[in-house]
mmCIF file of C-alpha atoms in Angstrom:
data_model
loop_
_atom_site.group_PDB
_atom_site.id
_atom_site.type_symbol
_atom_site.label_atom_id
_atom_site.label_comp_id
_atom_site.label_asym_id
_atom_site.label_seq_id
_atom_site.Cartn_x
_atom_site.Cartn_y
_atom_site.Cartn_z
ATOM 1 C CA MET A 10 2.281 8.714 -5.280
ATOM 2 C CA ILE A 11 5.175 11.191 -5.380
ATOM 3 C CA MET A 12 6.895 12.860 -8.592
ATOM 4 C CA LYS A 13 11.154 13.469 -7.513
ATOM 5 C CA THR A 14 12.719 16.049 -9.272
ATOM 6 C CA TYR A 15 15.854 14.821 -8.497
ATOM 7 C CA SER A 16 18.778 14.089 -10.438
ATOM 8 C CA ILE A 17 21.682 10.965 -9.767
ATOM 9 C CA LYS A 18 24.237 13.166 -8.637
ATOM 10 C CA ALA A 19 21.828 15.154 -5.825
ATOM 11 C CA LEU A 20 20.961 11.413 -4.940
ATOM 12 C CA SER A 21 24.582 10.478 -4.413
ATOM 13 C CA ALA A 22 25.597 12.779 -2.359
ATOM 14 C CA VAL A 23 27.288 10.221 -0.153
ATOM 15 C CA LEU A 24 28.324 7.564 -2.053
ATOM 16 C CA ALA A 25 28.256 4.141 -0.778
ATOM 17 C CA LEU A 26 27.920 1.037 -1.818
ATOM 18 C CA VAL A 27 25.015 -0.720 1.045
ATOM 19 C CA LEU A 28 22.620 -3.373 -1.048
ATOM 20 C CA LEU A 29 23.403 -4.205 -4.724
ATOM 21 C CA PHE A 30 20.170 -5.199 -6.898
ATOM 22 C CA SER A 31 20.754 -6.266 -10.843
ATOM 23 C CA ALA A 32 18.433 -6.303 -13.622
ATOM 24 C CA PHE A 33 19.032 -7.873 -16.996
ATOM 25 C CA ALA A 34 17.237 -7.676 -20.617
ATOM 26 C CA GLY A 35 15.543 -10.572 -21.261
ATOM 27 C CA CYS A 36 16.438 -10.282 -25.079
ATOM 28 C CA THR A 37 18.298 -7.960 -27.709
ATOM 29 C CA ALA A 38 17.186 -4.287 -28.362
ATOM 30 C CA SER A 39 15.727 -5.107 -31.739
ATOM 31 C CA GLU A 40 12.870 -7.371 -30.242
ATOM 32 C CA GLU A 41 11.710 -4.651 -27.945
ATOM 33 C CA PRO A 42 11.518 -6.683 -24.668
ATOM 34 C CA ASP A 43 8.517 -5.571 -22.089
ATOM 35 C CA VAL A 44 9.786 -5.779 -19.812
ATOM 36 C CA ILE A 45 13.282 -5.626 -17.761
ATOM 37 C CA ARG A 46 13.768 -8.593 -16.426
ATOM 38 C CA PHE A 47 15.952 -9.682 -12.284
ATOM 39 C CA SER A 48 18.579 -12.173 -11.769
ATOM 40 C CA SER A 49 17.450 -13.146 -9.027
ATOM 41 C CA ALA A 50 14.923 -13.754 -6.699
ATOM 42 C CA GLU A 51 15.921 -13.932 -3.369
ATOM 43 C CA GLU A 52 14.293 -11.466 -1.427
ATOM 44 C CA MET A 53 17.278 -9.094 0.231
ATOM 45 C CA VAL A 54 17.737 -7.113 4.160
ATOM 46 C CA ALA A 55 19.397 -3.086 3.720
ATOM 47 C CA ASP A 56 20.633 -2.354 6.604
ATOM 48 C CA ILE A 57 20.660 1.894 6.904
ATOM 49 C CA HIS A 58 23.338 2.375 9.130
ATOM 50 C CA THR A 59 27.204 2.549 9.291
ATOM 51 C CA VAL A 60 29.960 0.151 10.403
ATOM 52 C CA SER A 61 30.858 2.158 13.039
ATOM 53 C CA GLN A 62 27.195 3.269 14.018
ATOM 54 C CA GLU A 63 26.464 -0.811 13.742
ATOM 55 C CA SER A 64 28.942 -1.783 15.904
ATOM 56 C CA TYR A 65 28.330 0.608 18.443
ATOM 57 C CA ILE A 66 24.141 -0.111 18.060
ATOM 58 C CA GLY A 67 24.866 -4.750 18.503
ATOM 59 C CA LYS A 68 27.064 -3.730 22.010
ATOM 60 C CA ALA A 69 26.633 -5.545 24.752
ATOM 61 C CA ASP A 70 27.491 -2.522 26.628
ATOM 62 C CA ILE A 71 26.770 0.809 24.986
ATOM 63 C CA LYS A 72 27.688 3.156 27.519
ATOM 64 C CA THR A 73 31.252 2.394 26.158
ATOM 65 C CA GLY A 74 32.580 2.905 22.476
ATOM 66 C CA THR A 75 30.387 6.117 21.476
ATOM 67 C CA ALA A 76 31.565 8.501 18.608
ATOM 68 C CA ASN A 77 33.149 11.680 20.096
ATOM 69 C CA GLY A 78 30.754 14.125 19.173
ATOM 70 C CA LYS A 79 32.855 16.209 17.222
ATOM 71 C CA LYS A 80 32.323 15.160 13.430
ATOM 72 C CA GLU A 81 28.783 14.628 11.147
ATOM 73 C CA LYS A 82 29.308 11.027 11.752
ATOM 74 C CA SER A 83 24.770 10.723 12.256
ATOM 75 C CA ARG A 84 24.576 10.523 9.127
ATOM 76 C CA PRO A 85 22.967 6.598 7.491
ATOM 77 C CA MET A 86 23.598 4.580 4.586
ATOM 78 C CA PRO A 87 21.375 4.998 1.657
ATOM 79 C CA VAL A 88 20.649 1.745 0.065
ATOM 80 C CA LYS A 89 21.750 1.803 -4.262
ATOM 81 C CA PHE A 90 20.049 0.465 -6.855
ATOM 82 C CA GLN A 91 21.233 -1.130 -10.697
ATOM 83 C CA TRP A 92 20.139 -2.033 -13.187
ATOM 84 C CA GLU A 93 20.765 -3.033 -16.559
ATOM 85 C CA ALA A 94 19.573 -2.842 -19.736
ATOM 86 C CA ASP A 95 19.678 -2.807 -23.780
ATOM 87 C CA ASP A 96 19.228 0.692 -23.567
ATOM 88 C CA THR A 97 20.742 3.837 -22.254
ATOM 89 C CA GLY A 98 18.435 7.097 -21.638
ATOM 90 C CA ASN A 99 16.101 8.195 -19.000
ATOM 91 C CA TYR A 100 14.394 5.768 -15.956
ATOM 92 C CA LEU A 101 11.646 5.652 -13.837
ATOM 93 C CA PHE A 102 11.910 3.914 -10.705
ATOM 94 C CA ARG A 103 9.831 3.188 -8.381
ATOM 95 C CA ILE A 104 9.537 2.017 -4.932
ATOM 96 C CA SER A 105 6.275 1.750 -2.313
ATOM 97 C CA GLU A 106 5.825 0.256 0.138
ATOM 98 C CA ASN A 107 2.252 -2.000 -1.467
ATOM 99 C CA SER A 108 2.807 -5.208 -3.040
ATOM 100 C CA ASP A 109 0.589 -3.657 -5.080
ATOM 101 C CA MET A 110 2.889 -0.492 -6.121
ATOM 102 C CA THR A 111 0.477 1.548 -4.820
ATOM 103 C CA ASP A 112 2.035 5.363 -3.181
ATOM 104 C CA ALA A 113 5.082 4.663 -5.045
ATOM 105 C CA ASP A 114 7.719 7.572 -5.095
ATOM 106 C CA VAL A 115 8.913 7.606 -8.252
ATOM 107 C CA TYR A 116 12.603 9.319 -9.095
ATOM 108 C CA ASP A 117 13.844 10.290 -12.892
ATOM 109 C CA VAL A 118 16.812 7.993 -13.427
ATOM 110 C CA GLU A 119 19.049 9.467 -15.762
ATOM 111 C CA ALA A 120 22.318 6.516 -15.100
ATOM 112 C CA ASN A 121 20.972 2.465 -14.056
ATOM 113 C CA GLU A 122 21.209 3.536 -10.581
ATOM 114 C CA ILE A 123 19.898 5.619 -8.050
ATOM 115 C CA GLU A 124 20.451 5.567 -4.520
ATOM 116 C CA ILE A 125 16.999 6.184 -1.410
ATOM 117 C CA TYR A 126 18.211 7.060 1.754
ATOM 118 C CA ASN A 127 15.413 7.695 5.013
ATOM 119 C CA LEU A 128 14.278 4.417 3.927
ATOM 120 C CA LYS A 129 11.309 2.870 6.993
ATOM 121 C CA ILE A 130 13.629 0.454 9.486
ATOM 122 C CA ALA A 131 12.315 -2.861 9.773
ATOM 123 C CA GLU A 132 9.786 -2.883 6.710
ATOM 124 C CA THR A 133 8.911 -4.578 3.137
ATOM 125 C CA TYR A 134 9.697 -2.234 0.041
ATOM 126 C CA TYR A 135 8.921 -2.820 -3.900
ATOM 127 C CA TRP A 136 11.074 -1.628 -6.367
ATOM 128 C CA THR A 137 10.247 -1.261 -10.091
ATOM 129 C CA VAL A 138 11.942 0.806 -13.262
ATOM 130 C CA THR A 139 10.631 1.564 -16.703
ATOM 131 C CA GLN A 140 11.740 2.863 -19.436
ATOM 132 C CA ASP A 141 10.724 3.942 -22.451
ATOM 133 C CA GLY A 142 7.339 1.649 -21.958
ATOM 134 C CA ARG A 143 8.950 -1.257 -20.643
ATOM 135 C CA GLU A 144 8.669 -1.949 -17.018
ATOM 136 C CA SER A 145 10.867 -4.479 -14.712
ATOM 137 C CA GLU A 146 8.355 -7.363 -12.221
ATOM 138 C CA ILE A 147 8.372 -6.141 -9.589
ATOM 139 C CA LYS A 148 11.362 -7.262 -6.546
ATOM 140 C CA SER A 149 11.578 -6.507 -2.072
ATOM 141 C CA PHE A 150 13.314 -6.226 -0.374
ATOM 142 C CA SER A 151 13.678 -5.481 3.649
ATOM 143 C CA THR A 152 15.206 -3.290 5.723
ATOM 144 C CA CYS A 153 16.861 -3.908 9.005
ATOM 145 C CA SER A 154 15.135 -4.076 11.705
ATOM 146 C CA ASN A 155 17.846 -2.116 14.213
ATOM 147 C CA ALA A 156 16.564 1.131 15.664
ATOM 148 C CA PRO A 157 17.633 4.276 15.791
ATOM 149 C CA ARG A 158 15.930 4.486 12.452
ATOM 150 C CA ASN A 159 19.041 7.229 12.000
ATOM 151 C CA LEU A 160 17.782 10.089 8.970
ATOM 152 C CA TYR A 161 20.666 12.110 5.989
ATOM 153 C CA VAL A 162 18.746 15.423 5.453
ATOM 154 C CA ASP A 163 21.483 17.867 4.038
ATOM 155 C CA GLY A 164 22.557 20.966 6.955
ATOM 156 C CA VAL A 165 20.726 19.645 10.473
ATOM 157 C CA THR A 166 22.793 17.238 12.493
ATOM 158 C CA ASN A 167 21.914 14.665 15.022
ATOM 159 C CA VAL A 168 18.652 13.745 12.905
ATOM 160 C CA ARG A 169 16.344 10.257 13.773
ATOM 161 C CA ASP A 170 12.587 9.022 14.062
ATOM 162 C CA LEU A 171 11.726 8.524 17.557
ATOM 163 C CA GLY A 172 9.788 5.964 15.854
ATOM 164 C CA GLY A 173 10.738 2.104 15.021
ATOM 165 C CA TRP A 174 11.457 1.185 18.338
ATOM 166 C CA GLU A 175 10.362 -1.941 20.064
ATOM 167 C CA THR A 176 7.924 -2.155 23.393
ATOM 168 C CA GLU A 177 7.767 -3.619 25.783
ATOM 169 C CA SER A 178 5.102 -5.325 25.330
ATOM 170 C CA GLY A 179 6.781 -6.733 21.596
ATOM 171 C CA THR A 180 5.401 -4.555 19.096
ATOM 172 C CA ARG A 181 7.062 -1.001 17.682
ATOM 173 C CA THR A 182 6.253 2.159 17.892
ATOM 174 C CA ASN A 183 5.289 3.906 14.688
ATOM 175 C CA GLN A 184 7.673 5.908 12.382
ATOM 176 C CA ASN A 185 7.503 9.246 9.687
ATOM 177 C CA LEU A 186 5.299 11.355 12.405
ATOM 178 C CA ILE A 187 8.210 12.423 15.326
ATOM 179 C CA PHE A 188 11.648 13.169 14.658
ATOM 180 C CA ARG A 189 14.145 14.240 16.386
ATOM 181 C CA CYS A 190 16.812 16.442 15.031
ATOM 182 C CA GLY A 191 19.435 19.930 15.808
ATOM 183 C CA ARG A 192 18.915 23.160 14.091
ATOM 184 C CA LEU A 193 17.423 23.773 11.561
ATOM 185 C CA ASN A 194 19.308 27.475 11.709
ATOM 186 C CA GLU A 195 22.176 29.940 13.321
ATOM 187 C CA SER A 196 21.709 30.042 17.209
ATOM 188 C CA SER A 197 22.694 32.914 18.372
ATOM 189 C CA ALA A 198 22.796 35.440 14.987
ATOM 190 C CA GLU A 199 21.191 38.620 15.273
ATOM 191 C CA LYS A 200 19.504 37.840 11.740
ATOM 192 C CA PRO A 201 18.125 34.557 10.569
ATOM 193 C CA VAL A 202 21.151 32.860 9.354
ATOM 194 C CA ILE A 203 19.879 29.079 7.782
ATOM 195 C CA GLU A 204 21.784 25.896 7.621
ATOM 196 C CA ILE A 205 19.273 23.448 6.384
ATOM 197 C CA THR A 206 19.791 23.769 2.722
ATOM 198 C CA GLU A 207 17.025 23.600 0.493
ATOM 199 C CA ASN A 208 17.406 19.923 -0.465
ATOM 200 C CA GLY A 209 17.706 19.661 2.947
ATOM 201 C CA LYS A 210 14.103 21.072 2.706
ATOM 202 C CA GLU A 211 12.895 19.145 0.572
ATOM 203 C CA VAL A 212 13.738 16.257 2.648
ATOM 204 C CA MET A 213 11.279 17.216 5.636
ATOM 205 C CA LEU A 214 8.586 18.770 3.449
ATOM 206 C CA TYR A 215 7.993 16.234 1.012
ATOM 207 C CA GLU A 216 9.178 12.471 2.265
ATOM 208 C CA LEU A 217 9.014 12.972 5.872
ATOM 209 C CA GLY A 218 6.004 15.492 5.022
ATOM 210 C CA ILE A 219 6.564 17.691 8.204
ATOM 211 C CA LYS A 220 3.387 19.568 9.604
ATOM 212 C CA THR A 221 4.864 20.823 12.762
ATOM 213 C CA GLU A 222 8.060 22.259 13.834
ATOM 214 C CA ILE A 223 9.158 22.321 17.799
ATOM 215 C CA ASP A 224 12.340 24.535 18.185
ATOM 216 C CA LEU A 225 12.971 24.275 22.511
ATOM 217 C CA ARG A 226 16.140 27.059 21.982
ATOM 218 C CA LYS A 227 15.160 30.179 24.433
ATOM 219 C CA THR A 228 13.721 33.584 23.092
ATOM 220 C CA ASP A 229 14.985 35.615 26.316
ATOM 221 C CA THR A 230 18.730 34.593 25.290
ATOM 222 C CA GLY A 231 18.130 35.201 21.402
ATOM 223 C CA GLU A 232 19.049 32.104 20.933
ATOM 224 C CA VAL A 233 15.879 31.250 18.391
ATOM 225 C CA GLY A 234 18.964 33.484 16.271
ATOM 226 C CA GLY A 235 16.321 35.912 14.893
ATOM 227 C CA ILE A 236 13.343 33.421 13.650
ATOM 228 C CA THR A 237 9.948 33.854 14.551
ATOM 229 C CA GLU A 238 8.611 31.076 11.643
ATOM 230 C CA SER A 239 9.966 27.394 10.772
ATOM 231 C CA PRO A 240 12.922 28.500 8.232
ATOM 232 C CA LEU A 241 10.630 25.239 6.580
ATOM 233 C CA GLY A 242 9.006 28.229 5.309
ATOM 234 C CA SER A 243 5.291 29.444 5.830
ATOM 235 C CA SER A 244 3.359 26.806 5.619
ATOM 236 C CA VAL A 245 5.503 24.578 8.911
ATOM 237 C CA GLN A 246 3.264 25.256 12.649
ATOM 238 C CA TYR A 247 6.042 26.776 14.478
ATOM 239 C CA VAL A 248 5.939 25.610 18.173
ATOM 240 C CA SER A 249 8.704 28.260 19.825
ATOM 241 C CA CYS A 250 8.636 26.550 23.938
ATOM 242 C CA PRO A 251 12.103 28.159 24.987
ATOM 243 C CA MET A 252 13.358 25.376 28.204
ATOM 244 C CA GLU A 253 16.750 26.072 29.953
ATOM 245 C CA TRP A 254 19.446 24.166 29.726
ATOM 246 C CA GLU A 255 20.795 23.975 32.640
ATOM 247 C CA GLY A 256 19.874 22.758 36.081
ATOM 248 C CA ASP A 257 16.706 20.472 36.647
ATOM 249 C CA THR A 258 15.450 20.844 33.086
ATOM 250 C CA PHE A 259 12.138 19.362 33.918
ATOM 251 C CA ASN A 260 10.918 20.916 36.753
ATOM 252 C CA GLY A 261 12.028 23.959 35.266
ATOM 253 C CA ASN A 262 10.620 23.525 32.003
ATOM 254 C CA LYS A 263 7.411 22.725 33.251
ATOM 255 C CA GLU A 264 4.705 24.763 31.518
ATOM 256 C CA GLN A 265 7.234 24.364 28.540
ATOM 257 C CA ILE A 266 7.036 20.526 28.313
ATOM 258 C CA LEU A 267 3.079 20.418 28.819
ATOM 259 C CA LYS A 268 3.163 22.802 26.156
ATOM 260 C CA VAL A 269 5.198 19.525 24.364
ATOM 261 C CA PHE A 270 3.244 17.099 24.922
ATOM 262 C CA SER A 271 -0.091 19.376 24.497
ATOM 263 C CA VAL A 272 1.181 19.506 20.476
ATOM 264 C CA LEU A 273 2.604 15.944 20.736
ATOM 265 C CA ALA A 274 -1.352 14.928 21.518
ATOM 266 C CA ASP A 275 -3.200 17.071 18.486
ATOM 267 C CA LYS A 276 -3.144 14.275 15.312
ATOM 268 C CA LYS A 277 -3.816 17.448 13.381
ATOM 269 C CA ASN A 278 0.397 18.671 13.717
ATOM 270 C CA TYR A 279 1.874 15.163 12.925
ATOM 271 C CA PRO A 280 4.271 15.045 11.134
ATOM 272 C CA VAL A 281 6.315 16.187 14.040
ATOM 273 C CA ILE A 282 10.054 18.061 13.957
ATOM 274 C CA PHE A 283 11.301 18.597 17.709
ATOM 275 C CA HIS A 284 15.016 20.028 18.532
ATOM 276 C CA CYS A 285 16.907 22.123 21.244
ATOM 277 C CA ASN A 286 20.622 23.714 19.310
ATOM 278 C CA ILE A 287 21.976 20.853 18.487
ATOM 279 C CA GLY A 288 19.851 17.775 19.764
ATOM 280 C CA THR A 289 21.156 16.095 23.227
ATOM 281 C CA ASP A 290 20.165 17.514 26.271
ATOM 282 C CA ARG A 291 16.551 19.489 26.015
ATOM 283 C CA THR A 292 15.138 17.441 22.788
ATOM 284 C CA GLY A 293 16.934 14.673 24.431
ATOM 285 C CA MET A 294 13.775 15.070 27.654
ATOM 286 C CA ILE A 295 11.098 15.140 25.388
ATOM 287 C CA ALA A 296 12.267 12.081 23.136
ATOM 288 C CA TYR A 297 13.140 9.990 27.107
ATOM 289 C CA LEU A 298 9.640 11.303 28.012
ATOM 290 C CA VAL A 299 7.956 9.645 24.599
ATOM 291 C CA ASN A 300 9.827 6.994 24.233
ATOM 292 C CA ALA A 301 9.427 5.745 28.272
ATOM 293 C CA LEU A 302 6.232 6.475 28.242
ATOM 294 C CA LEU A 303 5.487 4.364 24.699
ATOM 295 C CA GLY A 304 6.579 1.402 26.564
ATOM 296 C CA VAL A 305 10.912 1.588 24.766
ATOM 297 C CA SER A 306 13.142 -0.232 27.015
ATOM 298 C CA ASP A 307 15.833 1.631 29.785
ATOM 299 C CA ASP A 308 18.745 0.081 27.878
ATOM 300 C CA ASP A 309 16.749 1.632 24.248
ATOM 301 C CA LEU A 310 16.072 4.276 25.832
ATOM 302 C CA HIS A 311 19.965 4.586 26.470
ATOM 303 C CA ARG A 312 21.220 3.971 23.393
ATOM 304 C CA ASP A 313 19.080 6.475 21.537
ATOM 305 C CA TYR A 314 20.457 9.566 23.683
ATOM 306 C CA LEU A 315 23.411 8.278 23.929
ATOM 307 C CA PHE A 316 23.709 7.693 19.740
ATOM 308 C CA SER A 317 24.382 11.844 18.982
ATOM 309 C CA ASN A 318 27.603 11.652 19.628
ATOM 310 C CA PHE A 319 27.610 10.663 16.580
ATOM 311 C CA GLY A 320 26.731 13.757 15.429
ATOM 312 C CA SER A 321 28.023 17.306 15.408
ATOM 313 C CA ILE A 322 27.515 18.170 18.269
ATOM 314 C CA GLY A 323 30.413 19.578 20.061
ATOM 315 C CA GLY A 324 31.699 17.149 22.815
ATOM 316 C CA LYS A 325 31.636 13.706 24.070
ATOM 317 C CA ARG A 326 27.889 12.867 26.399
ATOM 318 C CA LYS A 327 28.137 10.473 28.751
ATOM 319 C CA ALA A 328 24.973 8.117 29.898
ATOM 320 C CA SER A 329 25.725 9.884 33.258
ATOM 321 C CA GLY A 330 23.716 13.122 31.587
ATOM 322 C CA LEU A 331 20.565 11.062 31.542
ATOM 323 C CA GLU A 332 20.737 9.261 34.580
ATOM 324 C CA GLU A 333 21.610 11.558 36.819
ATOM 325 C CA SER A 334 18.563 14.116 35.053
ATOM 326 C CA VAL A 335 15.879 14.805 37.317
ATOM 327 C CA TYR A 336 13.077 13.044 34.280
ATOM 328 C CA TYR A 337 15.753 10.507 34.562
ATOM 329 C CA THR A 338 15.356 9.729 38.460
ATOM 330 C CA SER A 339 12.047 11.034 38.861
ATOM 331 C CA VAL A 340 9.998 8.668 35.846
ATOM 332 C CA ALA A 341 12.221 6.506 37.995
ATOM 333 C CA ALA A 342 10.500 7.467 41.520
ATOM 334 C CA ALA A 343 7.083 6.999 40.671
ATOM 335 C CA GLU A 344 4.620 3.925 40.722
ATOM 336 C CA GLY A 345 4.295 1.596 38.056
ATOM 337 C CA ASP A 346 5.446 -1.877 37.287
ATOM 338 C CA MET A 347 6.978 -0.938 33.775
ATOM 339 C CA LEU A 348 8.387 1.409 32.274
ATOM 340 C CA SER A 349 5.729 2.831 30.710
ATOM 341 C CA GLU A 350 3.348 2.635 33.795
ATOM 342 C CA LYS A 351 6.209 4.914 35.603
ATOM 343 C CA ALA A 352 6.642 7.281 33.067
ATOM 344 C CA TYR A 353 3.191 8.051 32.522
ATOM 345 C CA ASN A 354 1.670 8.400 36.157
ATOM 346 C CA CYS A 355 5.566 10.761 36.473
ATOM 347 C CA LEU A 356 3.248 12.547 33.705
ATOM 348 C CA VAL A 357 0.120 12.864 35.190
ATOM 349 C CA ASP A 358 1.809 13.517 38.214
ATOM 350 C CA PHE A 359 3.049 16.588 36.641
ATOM 351 C CA GLY A 360 0.593 18.200 35.264
ATOM 352 C CA VAL A 361 -0.044 16.051 32.144
ATOM 353 C CA PRO A 362 -4.228 15.200 31.248
ATOM 354 C CA ALA A 363 -4.679 11.768 31.340
ATOM 355 C CA GLU A 364 -6.423 11.933 27.852
ATOM 356 C CA GLN A 365 -3.251 13.868 26.275
ATOM 357 C CA LEU A 366 -1.024 10.642 27.667
ATOM 358 C CA ASP A 367 -3.710 8.229 25.794
ATOM 359 C CA ALA A 368 -4.165 10.357 22.712
ATOM 360 C CA ILE A 369 0.368 9.759 21.786
ATOM 361 C CA ILE A 370 0.110 6.637 22.738
ATOM 362 C CA ASN A 371 -2.599 5.765 20.242
ATOM 363 C CA ILE A 372 -0.804 7.372 17.531
ATOM 364 C CA MET A 373 1.970 6.246 18.449
ATOM 365 C CA LEU A 374 1.127 2.113 19.196
ATOM 366 C CA SER A 375 -2.004 2.421 16.866
ATOM 367 C CA ASP A 376 -1.741 -0.060 13.492
#
C-alpha cells in the first residue's frame, strides 16, 4: 500500500470535472454512523481524454485534423471524486484495481473531493473514503478503453504508455511497463537544467515506478544537456543510446536500436521510459517497432504517431513522416502475413536476437 502525501491543491492543478461520484452520510453526526453511504450503486465509465483528444481518437480519417504541436495539449483529464459527510476534516481516500481494496493507493485529503490522474485505460477501479473510523462502502467504476493512455507528468510533454492498445489477436498490451515521453532536462545546455518538476519526479518514481531511463539524444553534440545520470536520481538506471535524428534513422542507428531491444528484453529493467528531445521521431521509431511487434494495428500505430501533435513539440508531424521512414517501409517489405510477423522477421534480419523479441512479447502480452 502506498501512502500519498499530495495535498488537494497539488492534485487540482488542472481543474476539470470528468466524473462525479457523490457519497452521503446515512444519518446525523450525533448518531455516529459506521459508514459514509453513497447515493447510487450504478457503475460509471470515466474518460481520461480531453474533448479535442477524444475528437481526434474517434475520427475515421486519423491523418487529418490533429493539433499543431505548438501548445501543451497532451495531458489527460483527471477523474474527480466528491463526497458529502456531516463532519469536516481530513479524509483517507483509497483506490485500487482489486475489489477487496488490496494494494490500494491511499491519499490524505483535506477536503471532500479529489482529482486523480494517470489511471489505466480499460480498467475497473474500486474506491472508498474513511474519516474518523467511519468507512464508506466500496464503489466501482471503469475507465475508457480507447488508447492511447496519455499521462500527466509535470514538466514533461508528450508522455504516454506504450501499453493499452488492442492487438490483432484481440488482446490488449500490458500497461505500466514501457513509457514514451519528451526530454526530462533541457537539451543542448552546457550545464544540466532539469525541466521535470518535483511533482513530476514523484509521479515517475512512485506512481509509475520507473527503474530505467533510455535517452536517445546525441552525446557528441551535447544534446543530452550535460547529464550523466537520470534527472530522476541515482535510483534509476540511465542508459544512453545516442541516435542520429536525420536521414535513415533505422539503418543509421543500428547499434543503438539493438541496445534498446536488449534493455527491453530484460524484465529486471522494468518499468522503462525512453525519449529523445521532444519524443517524436527517434522515440516514435522505437514505439512503432515495439508496438508493431506486439500486433498493434497500422491504424493505431498512425494514431499514436500523430498523437504527439498534442504535445509541445515545436511543430506538426504528418503521417508522411511515418510512412516515408525506412523503418516503416522495411517492416512493410518483410516476410509475413500479419504486421506482427513482418515486424518480427524485419527485426531478426536487422540483428535483434529472436529470444529478445520473444522476451519482450512475453513481458508485454502475458497475463
